[in-house]
């Protein structure tokens, strides 16, 4: 009986050791998985003299990984109105540092993407102000294309 108890103890210890394994991606993996075209929606909240409300905007965001620095690159964001017409196109550069994605837009806006999940075809998270960390909006994007299969240097977007 003592032998069975010690065997069960060893099995339990082995099983518990698997629960402490981390599955977090490093910065290079995050940048690699970002590469491609993502479409979805951005949900923001506003407060004005009439109360509180929520805005929903369609968006397309394109990430082009820098072939020489794996955890960085460039891209562009295209915002759409409720009728499907684009309202804004802004280029950006991005870097991934310590699990946070930093976007530096060509119009001078700096944003951090935090609290995100990045699965094979789904990308969700929060946009936060780079300087203050203040919440700006949440987003949910789905991958519509990836450059990995036909990569060429001219896909690397510059501004």
Coordinates of C-alpha atoms in Angstrom, one line a residue:
X1 CA 0.0 0.0 0.0
X2 CA 2.9 2.3 0.8
X3 CA 4.3 1.7 -2.6
X4 CA 1.0 2.7 -4.4
X5 CA 0.8 5.9 -2.3
X6 CA 4.4 6.9 -3.2
X7 CA 3.7 6.1 -6.9
X8 CA 0.5 8.3 -6.8
X9 CA 2.5 11.1 -5.2
X10 CA 5.1 10.9 -7.9
X11 CA 2.4 11.0 -10.6
X12 CA 0.8 14.0 -9.0
X13 CA 4.1 15.9 -8.8
X14 CA 4.7 15.1 -12.5
X15 CA 1.3 16.3 -13.5
X16 CA 1.6 19.6 -11.4
X17 CA 4.9 20.4 -13.1
X18 CA 3.2 20.6 -16.5
X19 CA 0.8 23.3 -15.1
X20 CA 3.6 25.7 -14.5
X21 CA 4.9 25.8 -18.0
X22 CA 4.5 29.2 -19.7
X23 CA 3.1 29.5 -23.2
X24 CA 3.8 33.2 -23.6
X25 CA 5.3 34.4 -26.9
X26 CA 8.4 36.4 -27.1
X27 CA 8.6 39.7 -29.0
X28 CA 9.9 38.2 -32.2
X29 CA 7.1 35.6 -32.2
X30 CA 4.5 38.4 -31.7
X31 CA 5.9 40.4 -34.6
X32 CA 6.0 37.3 -36.8
X33 CA 2.3 36.5 -36.1
X34 CA 1.2 40.2 -36.6
X35 CA 2.5 40.2 -40.2
X36 CA -0.3 40.4 -42.7
X37 CA -3.7 42.1 -43.2
X38 CA -6.3 42.2 -40.5
X39 CA -9.9 43.4 -40.7
X40 CA -12.4 44.0 -38.0
X41 CA -13.8 46.7 -35.7
X42 CA -12.6 49.2 -33.2
X43 CA -14.9 50.1 -30.3
X44 CA -14.4 53.3 -28.5
X45 CA -16.3 55.1 -25.7
X46 CA -17.0 58.7 -25.4
X47 CA -18.4 61.1 -22.8
X48 CA -20.1 64.3 -23.6
X49 CA -22.7 66.7 -22.1
X50 CA -25.5 64.3 -23.2
X51 CA -24.0 61.3 -21.5
X52 CA -22.0 58.2 -22.4
X53 CA -21.9 56.4 -25.7
X54 CA -20.0 53.8 -27.7
X55 CA -18.7 54.1 -31.3
X56 CA -18.0 51.2 -33.6
X57 CA -15.8 51.7 -36.6
X58 CA -14.6 49.2 -39.2
X59 CA -10.9 49.1 -39.7
X60 CA -8.2 47.3 -41.8
X61 CA -4.7 47.2 -40.4
X62 CA -1.7 46.0 -42.3
X63 CA 1.5 44.9 -40.6
X64 CA 4.7 44.6 -42.7
X65 CA 7.5 43.0 -40.7
X66 CA 11.0 44.6 -41.1
X67 CA 13.1 41.8 -42.7
X68 CA 16.2 43.0 -40.8
X69 CA 14.8 43.7 -37.3
X70 CA 12.3 41.0 -36.4
X71 CA 10.4 42.7 -33.6
X72 CA 9.6 45.8 -35.7
X73 CA 8.1 47.0 -39.0
X74 CA 5.7 49.3 -40.6
X75 CA 2.1 49.4 -41.8
X76 CA -1.0 51.3 -42.3
X77 CA -4.5 51.6 -40.7
X78 CA -7.5 52.2 -42.9
X79 CA -10.7 53.3 -41.0
X80 CA -14.2 52.8 -42.5
X81 CA -17.6 54.4 -41.7
X82 CA -20.8 52.5 -41.2
X83 CA -21.4 52.4 -45.0
X84 CA -18.0 50.9 -45.9
X85 CA -16.4 54.0 -47.2
X86 CA -12.9 54.7 -45.9
X87 CA -12.6 57.8 -43.7
X88 CA -8.9 57.8 -42.8
X89 CA -5.7 56.2 -43.9
X90 CA -2.7 56.5 -41.6
X91 CA 0.8 55.0 -41.9
X92 CA 2.7 53.8 -38.8
X93 CA 5.8 52.1 -37.6
X94 CA 5.6 49.5 -34.9
X95 CA 7.9 47.8 -32.4
X96 CA 7.2 45.0 -30.0
X97 CA 8.9 45.4 -26.6
X98 CA 8.4 43.3 -23.5
X99 CA 5.1 41.9 -24.9
X100 CA 3.6 45.3 -25.7
X101 CA 3.1 46.5 -29.3
X102 CA 3.9 50.2 -29.8
X103 CA 2.5 52.0 -32.8
X104 CA 3.9 55.4 -33.9
X105 CA 1.6 56.9 -36.5
X106 CA 2.7 59.4 -39.2
X107 CA 0.3 62.0 -37.8
X108 CA 2.2 62.1 -34.5
X109 CA 0.0 59.8 -32.4
X110 CA 1.7 57.2 -30.3
X111 CA -0.4 54.2 -29.1
X112 CA 0.4 51.1 -27.1
X113 CA -1.5 47.8 -27.7
X114 CA -1.9 46.0 -24.4
X115 CA -4.0 43.2 -22.9
X116 CA -4.1 41.5 -26.3
X117 CA -4.6 37.9 -27.5
X118 CA -3.1 36.9 -30.8
X119 CA -4.2 33.5 -32.1
X120 CA -3.7 32.2 -35.7
X121 CA -6.5 34.2 -37.3
X122 CA -7.8 36.4 -34.5
X123 CA -6.3 39.5 -32.8
X124 CA -8.0 41.2 -29.9
X125 CA -6.8 43.9 -27.5
X126 CA -6.8 47.4 -26.2
X127 CA -5.4 50.7 -27.6
X128 CA -3.9 52.8 -24.9
X129 CA -2.3 56.2 -24.9
X130 CA 1.5 55.8 -25.1
X131 CA 2.4 58.5 -22.6
X132 CA -0.4 58.2 -20.0
X133 CA -1.5 54.6 -20.4
X134 CA -5.1 55.9 -20.6
X135 CA -7.6 53.5 -22.3
X136 CA -8.6 54.6 -25.8
X137 CA -10.5 51.7 -27.4
X138 CA -10.8 48.0 -27.8
X139 CA -10.5 46.1 -31.1
X140 CA -11.2 42.7 -32.6
X141 CA -9.5 41.9 -36.0
X142 CA -9.5 38.7 -38.1
X143 CA -6.7 37.8 -40.5
X144 CA -7.7 38.1 -44.1
X145 CA -4.2 37.7 -45.7
X146 CA -0.6 36.9 -44.8
X147 CA 2.5 37.8 -46.7
X148 CA 4.5 34.7 -45.6
X149 CA 3.8 32.6 -48.6
X150 CA 4.8 35.2 -51.2
X151 CA 7.1 37.5 -49.3
X152 CA 9.1 40.0 -51.4
X153 CA 11.0 43.0 -50.2
X154 CA 8.7 45.4 -52.0
X155 CA 5.9 44.4 -49.6
X156 CA 7.7 46.3 -46.9
X157 CA 5.8 49.5 -46.7
X158 CA 7.8 52.8 -46.2
X159 CA 6.7 56.3 -45.3

